[in-house]
PDB file of C-alpha atoms in Angstrom:
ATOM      1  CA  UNK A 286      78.092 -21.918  19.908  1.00 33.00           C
ATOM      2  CA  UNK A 287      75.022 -23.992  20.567  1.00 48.00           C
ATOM      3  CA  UNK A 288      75.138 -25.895  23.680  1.00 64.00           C
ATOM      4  CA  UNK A 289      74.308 -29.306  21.574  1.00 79.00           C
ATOM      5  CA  UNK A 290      76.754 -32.554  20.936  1.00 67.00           C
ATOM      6  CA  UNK A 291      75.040 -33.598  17.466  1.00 73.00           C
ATOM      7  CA  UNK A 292      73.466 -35.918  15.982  1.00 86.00           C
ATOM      8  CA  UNK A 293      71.192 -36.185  17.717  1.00 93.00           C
ATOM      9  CA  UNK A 294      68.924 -39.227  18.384  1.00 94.00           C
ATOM     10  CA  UNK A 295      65.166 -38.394  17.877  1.00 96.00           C
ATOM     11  CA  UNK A 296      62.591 -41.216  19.558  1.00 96.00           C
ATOM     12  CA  UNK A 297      58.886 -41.336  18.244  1.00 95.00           C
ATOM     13  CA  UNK A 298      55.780 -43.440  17.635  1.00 92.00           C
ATOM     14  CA  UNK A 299      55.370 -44.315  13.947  1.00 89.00           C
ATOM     15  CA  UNK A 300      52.362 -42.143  13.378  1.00 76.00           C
ATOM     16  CA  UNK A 301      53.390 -41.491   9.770  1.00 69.00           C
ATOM     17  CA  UNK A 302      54.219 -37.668  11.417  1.00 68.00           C
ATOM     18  CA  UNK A 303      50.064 -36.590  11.042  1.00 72.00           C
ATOM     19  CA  UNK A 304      49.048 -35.491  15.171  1.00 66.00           C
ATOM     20  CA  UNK A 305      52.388 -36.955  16.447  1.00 85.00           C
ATOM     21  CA  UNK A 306      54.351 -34.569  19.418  1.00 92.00           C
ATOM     22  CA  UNK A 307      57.513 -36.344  17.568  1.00 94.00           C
ATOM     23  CA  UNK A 308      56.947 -33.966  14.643  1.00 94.00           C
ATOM     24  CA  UNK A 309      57.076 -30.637  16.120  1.00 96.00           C
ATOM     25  CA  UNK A 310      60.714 -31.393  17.001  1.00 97.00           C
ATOM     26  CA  UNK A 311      61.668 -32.956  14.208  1.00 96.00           C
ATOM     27  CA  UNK A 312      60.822 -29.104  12.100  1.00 97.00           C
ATOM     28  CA  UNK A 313      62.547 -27.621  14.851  1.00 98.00           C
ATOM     29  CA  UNK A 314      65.746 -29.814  14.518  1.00 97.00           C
ATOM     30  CA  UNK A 315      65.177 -29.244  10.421  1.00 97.00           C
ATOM     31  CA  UNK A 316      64.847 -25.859  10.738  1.00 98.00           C
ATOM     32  CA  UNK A 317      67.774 -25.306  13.019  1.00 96.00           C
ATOM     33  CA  UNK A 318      69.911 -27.624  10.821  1.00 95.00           C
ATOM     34  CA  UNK A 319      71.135 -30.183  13.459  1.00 95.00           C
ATOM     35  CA  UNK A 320      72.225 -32.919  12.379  1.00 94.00           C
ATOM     36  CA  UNK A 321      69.972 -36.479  13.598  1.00 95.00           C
ATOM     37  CA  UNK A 322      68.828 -39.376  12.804  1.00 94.00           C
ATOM     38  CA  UNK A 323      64.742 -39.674  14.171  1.00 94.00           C
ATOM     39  CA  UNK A 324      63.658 -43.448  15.114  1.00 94.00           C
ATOM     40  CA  UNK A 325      60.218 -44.195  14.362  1.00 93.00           C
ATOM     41  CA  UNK A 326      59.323 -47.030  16.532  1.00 93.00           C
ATOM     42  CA  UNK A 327      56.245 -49.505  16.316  1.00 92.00           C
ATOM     43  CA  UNK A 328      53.756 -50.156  19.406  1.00 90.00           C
ATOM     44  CA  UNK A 329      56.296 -53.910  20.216  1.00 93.00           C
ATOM     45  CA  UNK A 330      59.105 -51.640  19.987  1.00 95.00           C
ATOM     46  CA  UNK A 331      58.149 -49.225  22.501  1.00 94.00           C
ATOM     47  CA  UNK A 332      57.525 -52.187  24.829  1.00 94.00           C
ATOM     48  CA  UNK A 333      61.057 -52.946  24.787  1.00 94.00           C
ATOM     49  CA  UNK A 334      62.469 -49.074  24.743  1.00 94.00           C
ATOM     50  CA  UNK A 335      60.363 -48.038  28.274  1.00 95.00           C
ATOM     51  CA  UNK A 336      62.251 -49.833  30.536  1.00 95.00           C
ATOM     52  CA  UNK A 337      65.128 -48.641  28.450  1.00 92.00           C
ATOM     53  CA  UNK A 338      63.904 -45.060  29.264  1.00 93.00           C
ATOM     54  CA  UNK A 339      63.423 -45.654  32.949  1.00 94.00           C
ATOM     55  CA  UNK A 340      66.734 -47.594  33.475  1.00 92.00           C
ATOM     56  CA  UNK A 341      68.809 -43.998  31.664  1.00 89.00           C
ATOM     57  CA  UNK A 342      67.298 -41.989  34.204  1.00 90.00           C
ATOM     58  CA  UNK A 343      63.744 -40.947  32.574  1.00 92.00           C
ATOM     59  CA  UNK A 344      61.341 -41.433  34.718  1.00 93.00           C
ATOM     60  CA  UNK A 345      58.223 -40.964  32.720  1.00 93.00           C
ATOM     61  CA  UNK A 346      59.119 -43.772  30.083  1.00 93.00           C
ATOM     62  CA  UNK A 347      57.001 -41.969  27.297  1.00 94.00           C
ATOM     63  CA  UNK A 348      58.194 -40.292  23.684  1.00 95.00           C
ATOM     64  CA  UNK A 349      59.026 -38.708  21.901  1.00 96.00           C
ATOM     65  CA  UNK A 350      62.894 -38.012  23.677  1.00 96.00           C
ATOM     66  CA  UNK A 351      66.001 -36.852  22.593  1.00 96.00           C
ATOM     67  CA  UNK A 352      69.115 -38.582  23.229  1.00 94.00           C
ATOM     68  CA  UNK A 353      72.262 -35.490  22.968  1.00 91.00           C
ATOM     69  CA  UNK A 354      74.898 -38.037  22.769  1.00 87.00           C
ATOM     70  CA  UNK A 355      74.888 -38.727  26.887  1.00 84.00           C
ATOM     71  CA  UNK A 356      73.218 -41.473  26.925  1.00 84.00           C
ATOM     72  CA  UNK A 357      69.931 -39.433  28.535  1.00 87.00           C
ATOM     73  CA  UNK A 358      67.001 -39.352  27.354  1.00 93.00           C
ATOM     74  CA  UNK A 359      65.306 -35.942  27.279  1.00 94.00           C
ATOM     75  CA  UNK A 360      61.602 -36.031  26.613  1.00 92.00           C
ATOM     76  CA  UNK A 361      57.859 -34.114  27.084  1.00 91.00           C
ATOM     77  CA  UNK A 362      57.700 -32.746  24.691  1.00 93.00           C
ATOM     78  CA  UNK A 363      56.700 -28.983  24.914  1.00 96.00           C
ATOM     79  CA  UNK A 364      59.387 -28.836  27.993  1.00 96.00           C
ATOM     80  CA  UNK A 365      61.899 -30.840  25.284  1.00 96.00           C
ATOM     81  CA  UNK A 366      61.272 -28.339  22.415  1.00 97.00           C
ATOM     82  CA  UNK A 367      62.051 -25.360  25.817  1.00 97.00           C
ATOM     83  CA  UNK A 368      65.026 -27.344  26.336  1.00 96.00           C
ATOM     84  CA  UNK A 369      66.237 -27.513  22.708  1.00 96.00           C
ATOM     85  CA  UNK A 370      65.760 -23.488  22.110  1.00 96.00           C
ATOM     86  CA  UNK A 371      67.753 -23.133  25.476  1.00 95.00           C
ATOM     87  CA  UNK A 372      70.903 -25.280  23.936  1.00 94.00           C
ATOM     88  CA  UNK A 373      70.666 -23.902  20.550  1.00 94.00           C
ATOM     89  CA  UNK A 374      70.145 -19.835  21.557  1.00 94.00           C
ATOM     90  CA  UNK A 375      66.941 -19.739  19.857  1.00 96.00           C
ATOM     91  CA  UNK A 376      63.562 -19.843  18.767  1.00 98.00           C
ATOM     92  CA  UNK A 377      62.440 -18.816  22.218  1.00 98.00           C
ATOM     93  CA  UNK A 378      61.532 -15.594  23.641  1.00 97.00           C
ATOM     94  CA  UNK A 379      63.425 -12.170  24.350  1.00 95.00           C
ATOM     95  CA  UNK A 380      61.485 -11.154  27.720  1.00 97.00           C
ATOM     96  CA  UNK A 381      59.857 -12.107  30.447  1.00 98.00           C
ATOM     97  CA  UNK A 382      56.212 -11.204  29.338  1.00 98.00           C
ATOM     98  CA  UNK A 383      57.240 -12.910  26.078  1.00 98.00           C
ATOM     99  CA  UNK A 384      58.273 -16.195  27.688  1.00 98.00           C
ATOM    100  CA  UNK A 385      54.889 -16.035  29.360  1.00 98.00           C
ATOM    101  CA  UNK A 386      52.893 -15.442  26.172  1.00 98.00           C
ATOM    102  CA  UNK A 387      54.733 -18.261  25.060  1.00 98.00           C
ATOM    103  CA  UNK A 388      53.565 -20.943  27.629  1.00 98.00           C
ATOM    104  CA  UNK A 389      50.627 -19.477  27.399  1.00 98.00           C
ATOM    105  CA  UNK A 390      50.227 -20.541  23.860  1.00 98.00           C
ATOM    106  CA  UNK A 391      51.871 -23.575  24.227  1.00 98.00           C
ATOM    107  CA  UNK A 392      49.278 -24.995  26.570  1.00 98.00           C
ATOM    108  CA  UNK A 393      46.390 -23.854  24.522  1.00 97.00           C
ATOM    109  CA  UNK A 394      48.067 -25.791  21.691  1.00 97.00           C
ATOM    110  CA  UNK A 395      48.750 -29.231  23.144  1.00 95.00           C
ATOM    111  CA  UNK A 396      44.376 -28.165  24.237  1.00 95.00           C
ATOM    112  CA  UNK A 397      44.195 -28.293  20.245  1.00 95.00           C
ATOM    113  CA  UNK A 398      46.684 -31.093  19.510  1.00 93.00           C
ATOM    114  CA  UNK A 399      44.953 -33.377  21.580  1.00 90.00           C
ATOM    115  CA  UNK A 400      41.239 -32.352  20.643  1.00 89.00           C
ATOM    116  CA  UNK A 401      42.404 -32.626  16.941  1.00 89.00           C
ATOM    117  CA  UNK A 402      44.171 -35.614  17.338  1.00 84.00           C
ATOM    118  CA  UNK A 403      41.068 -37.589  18.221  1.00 78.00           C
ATOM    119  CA  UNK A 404      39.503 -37.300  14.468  1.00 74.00           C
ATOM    120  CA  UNK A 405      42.818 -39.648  13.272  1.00 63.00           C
ATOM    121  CA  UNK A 406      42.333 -42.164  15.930  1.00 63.00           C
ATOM    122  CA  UNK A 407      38.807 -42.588  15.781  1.00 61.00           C
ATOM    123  CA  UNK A 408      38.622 -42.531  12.088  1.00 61.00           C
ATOM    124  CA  UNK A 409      35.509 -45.015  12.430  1.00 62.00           C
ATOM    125  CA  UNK A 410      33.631 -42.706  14.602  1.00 71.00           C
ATOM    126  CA  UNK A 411      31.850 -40.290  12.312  1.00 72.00           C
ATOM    127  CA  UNK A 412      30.567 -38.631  14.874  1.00 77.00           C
ATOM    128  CA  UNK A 413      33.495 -37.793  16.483  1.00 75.00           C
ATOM    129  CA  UNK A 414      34.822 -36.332  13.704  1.00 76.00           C
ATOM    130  CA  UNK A 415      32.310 -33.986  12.731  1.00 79.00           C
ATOM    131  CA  UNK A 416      31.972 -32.441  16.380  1.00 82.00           C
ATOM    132  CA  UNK A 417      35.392 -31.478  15.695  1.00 85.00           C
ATOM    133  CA  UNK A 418      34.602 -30.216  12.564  1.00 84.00           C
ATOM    134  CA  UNK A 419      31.532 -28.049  13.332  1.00 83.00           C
ATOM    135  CA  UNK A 420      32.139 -27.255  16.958  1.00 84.00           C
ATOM    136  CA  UNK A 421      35.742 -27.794  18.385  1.00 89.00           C
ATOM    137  CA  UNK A 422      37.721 -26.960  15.327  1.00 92.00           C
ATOM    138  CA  UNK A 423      35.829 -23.255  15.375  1.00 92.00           C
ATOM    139  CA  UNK A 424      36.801 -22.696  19.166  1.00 94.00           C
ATOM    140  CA  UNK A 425      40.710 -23.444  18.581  1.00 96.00           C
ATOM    141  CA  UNK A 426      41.270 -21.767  14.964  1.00 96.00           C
ATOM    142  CA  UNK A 427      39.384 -18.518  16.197  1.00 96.00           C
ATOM    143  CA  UNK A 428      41.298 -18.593  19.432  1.00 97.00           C
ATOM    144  CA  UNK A 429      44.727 -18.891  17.373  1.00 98.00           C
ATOM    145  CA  UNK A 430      43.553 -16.550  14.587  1.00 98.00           C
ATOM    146  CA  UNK A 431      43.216 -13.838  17.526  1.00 97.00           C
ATOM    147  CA  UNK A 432      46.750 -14.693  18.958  1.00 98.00           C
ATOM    148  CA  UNK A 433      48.680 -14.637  15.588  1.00 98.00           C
ATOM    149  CA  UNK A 434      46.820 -10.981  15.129  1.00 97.00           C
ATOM    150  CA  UNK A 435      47.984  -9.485  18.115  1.00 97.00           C
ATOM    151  CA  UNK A 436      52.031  -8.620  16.368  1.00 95.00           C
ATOM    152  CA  UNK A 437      50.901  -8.675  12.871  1.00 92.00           C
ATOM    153  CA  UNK A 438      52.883 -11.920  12.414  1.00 87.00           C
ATOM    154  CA  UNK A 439      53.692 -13.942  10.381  1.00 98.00           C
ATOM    155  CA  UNK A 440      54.979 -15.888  13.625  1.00 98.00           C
ATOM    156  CA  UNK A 441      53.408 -15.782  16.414  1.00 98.00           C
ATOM    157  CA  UNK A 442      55.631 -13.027  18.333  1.00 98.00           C
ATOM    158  CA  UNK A 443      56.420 -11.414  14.664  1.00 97.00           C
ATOM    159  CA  UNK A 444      58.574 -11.699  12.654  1.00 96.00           C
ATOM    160  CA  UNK A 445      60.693 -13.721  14.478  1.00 97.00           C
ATOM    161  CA  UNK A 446      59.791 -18.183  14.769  1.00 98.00           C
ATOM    162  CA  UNK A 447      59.573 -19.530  17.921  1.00 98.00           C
ATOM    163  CA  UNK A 448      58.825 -22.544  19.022  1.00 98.00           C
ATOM    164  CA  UNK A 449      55.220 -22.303  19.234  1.00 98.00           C
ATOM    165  CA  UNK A 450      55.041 -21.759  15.535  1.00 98.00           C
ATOM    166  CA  UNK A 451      56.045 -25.110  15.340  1.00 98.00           C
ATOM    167  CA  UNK A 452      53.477 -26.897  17.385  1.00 98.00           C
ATOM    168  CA  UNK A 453      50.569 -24.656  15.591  1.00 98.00           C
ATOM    169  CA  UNK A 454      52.078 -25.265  12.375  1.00 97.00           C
ATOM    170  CA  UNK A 455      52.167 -28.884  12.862  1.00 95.00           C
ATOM    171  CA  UNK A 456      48.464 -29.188  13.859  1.00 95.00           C
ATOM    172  CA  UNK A 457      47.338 -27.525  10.822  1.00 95.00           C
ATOM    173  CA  UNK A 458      48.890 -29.409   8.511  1.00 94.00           C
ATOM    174  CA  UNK A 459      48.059 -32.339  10.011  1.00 90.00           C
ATOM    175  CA  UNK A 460      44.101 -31.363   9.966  1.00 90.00           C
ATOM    176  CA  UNK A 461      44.899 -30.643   6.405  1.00 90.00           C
ATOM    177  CA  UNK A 462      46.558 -34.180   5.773  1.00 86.00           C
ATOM    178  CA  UNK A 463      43.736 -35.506   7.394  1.00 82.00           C
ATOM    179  CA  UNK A 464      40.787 -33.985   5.160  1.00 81.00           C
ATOM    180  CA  UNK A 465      40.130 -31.082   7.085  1.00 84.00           C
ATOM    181  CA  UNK A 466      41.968 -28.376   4.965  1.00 87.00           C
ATOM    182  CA  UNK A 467      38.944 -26.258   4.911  1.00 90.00           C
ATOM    183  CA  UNK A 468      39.140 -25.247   7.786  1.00 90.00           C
ATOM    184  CA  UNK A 469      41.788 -23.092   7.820  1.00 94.00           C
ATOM    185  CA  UNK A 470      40.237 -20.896   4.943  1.00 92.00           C
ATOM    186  CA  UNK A 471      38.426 -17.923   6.921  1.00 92.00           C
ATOM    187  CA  UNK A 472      41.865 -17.478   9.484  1.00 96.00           C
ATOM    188  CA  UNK A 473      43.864 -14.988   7.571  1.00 97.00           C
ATOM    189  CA  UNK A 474      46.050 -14.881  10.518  1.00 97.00           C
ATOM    190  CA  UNK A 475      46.884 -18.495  10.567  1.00 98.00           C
ATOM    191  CA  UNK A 476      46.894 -18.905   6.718  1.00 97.00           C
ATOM    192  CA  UNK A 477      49.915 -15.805   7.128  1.00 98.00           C
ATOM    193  CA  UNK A 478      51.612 -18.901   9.154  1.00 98.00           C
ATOM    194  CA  UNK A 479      51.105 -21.763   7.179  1.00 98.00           C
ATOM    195  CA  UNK A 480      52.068 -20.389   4.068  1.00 97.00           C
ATOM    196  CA  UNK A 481      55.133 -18.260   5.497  1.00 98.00           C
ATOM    197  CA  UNK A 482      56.233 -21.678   7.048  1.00 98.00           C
ATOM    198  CA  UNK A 483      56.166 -23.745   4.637  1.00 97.00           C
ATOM    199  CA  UNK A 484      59.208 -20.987   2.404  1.00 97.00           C
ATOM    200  CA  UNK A 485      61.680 -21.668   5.157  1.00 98.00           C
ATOM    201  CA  UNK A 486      64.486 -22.367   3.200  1.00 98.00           C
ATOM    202  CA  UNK A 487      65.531 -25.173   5.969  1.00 98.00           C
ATOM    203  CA  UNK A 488      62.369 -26.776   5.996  1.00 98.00           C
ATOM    204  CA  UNK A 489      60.781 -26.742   1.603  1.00 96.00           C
ATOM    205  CA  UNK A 490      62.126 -29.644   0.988  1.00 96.00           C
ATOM    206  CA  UNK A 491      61.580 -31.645   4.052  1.00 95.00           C
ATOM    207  CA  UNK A 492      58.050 -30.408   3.966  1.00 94.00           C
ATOM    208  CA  UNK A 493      57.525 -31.885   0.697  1.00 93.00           C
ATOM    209  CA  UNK A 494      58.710 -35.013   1.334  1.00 91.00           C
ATOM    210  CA  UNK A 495      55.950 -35.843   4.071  1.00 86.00           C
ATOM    211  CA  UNK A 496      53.947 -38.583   2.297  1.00 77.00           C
TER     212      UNK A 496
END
């Protein structure tokens, strides 16, 4: 029985999901089929929810977090999406070596998430967004292209999803939302993924609500 009191409370910026680390968890939770509700706060509310954050016991006063029904707020949110396979006997890894492949991967990722992210909040910045486009993008896509080779995939340990599948997913699609959907065309690997991903039975529908 998974070690979770539901529903859950998910806490997020409203980022309309595209680059958000609020996202990644909310597929997982989807996926998983746990019931929550997820809070999409403004900039004025997050003002008022830090100290909120910091008074529970949090002492990083950042989203997103996950209130279990204690009253605590769990967040970071690669160690929050660790935390959430732990409870729920899942979507984690088998093996030692595994569970280092794993961080490996997820630390490259929030490398991509963050590089990527930068083309949504600095949408007047041509520039910016075409270094990401022409130089960046290449290094992270061809990096990921490799790792999702190495089992024959779909996911990135097989056949099996783990949690990492949901951060790389996520970043993808969110390129894609953001007009850079070309880019994934020449990763076979990572194309495997994306459209793999998006027949989860748990997660169709949600998918295609995303505005």
């Amino acid at each position: 029985m998974p070690d979770i009191t539901t529903p859950l409370e998910l806490y997020y910026l409203n980022l309309n999901r595209i680059f958000g680390f609020g996202e990644p968890i909310k597929l997982l939770l989807e996926d998983a089929q746990v019931p929550h509700e997820y809070h999409q706060i403004n900039w004025e509310e997050m003002c008022e929810f830090k100290p909120k954050l910091i008074e529970s016991g949090n002492p990083f006063g950042t989203v997103p977090v996950v209130d279990f029904g204690d009253g605590q707020f769990h967040g970071s949110s690669v160690p929050l999406m660790r935390l959430l396979c732990k409870k729920l006997g899942k979507y984690g890894a088998n093996n030692d070596q595994d569970e280092y492949f794993l961080d490996c991967a997820a630390d490259f990722s929030t490398d991509w998430h963050l590089t990527a992210g930068k083309t949504l909040f600095s949408r007047d910045d041509p520039a910016n967004r075409e270094n990401y486009l022409n130089n960046s993008a290449e290094k992270h896509y061809s990096r990921f292209n490799r790792v999702y080779g190495l089992r024959g995939g779909p996911y990135i340990l097989g056949n099996e999803i783990t949690y990492v599948d949901f951060l790389v997913y996520h970043i993808i699609d969110s390129d894609a939302r953001n007009g850079c959907g070309q880019l994934l065309e020449k990763y076979s690997h990572l194309s495997h993924l994306v459209e793999t991903f998006k027949q989860r039975p748990n997660l169709k529908d949600y998918i295609l609500s995303i505005p």
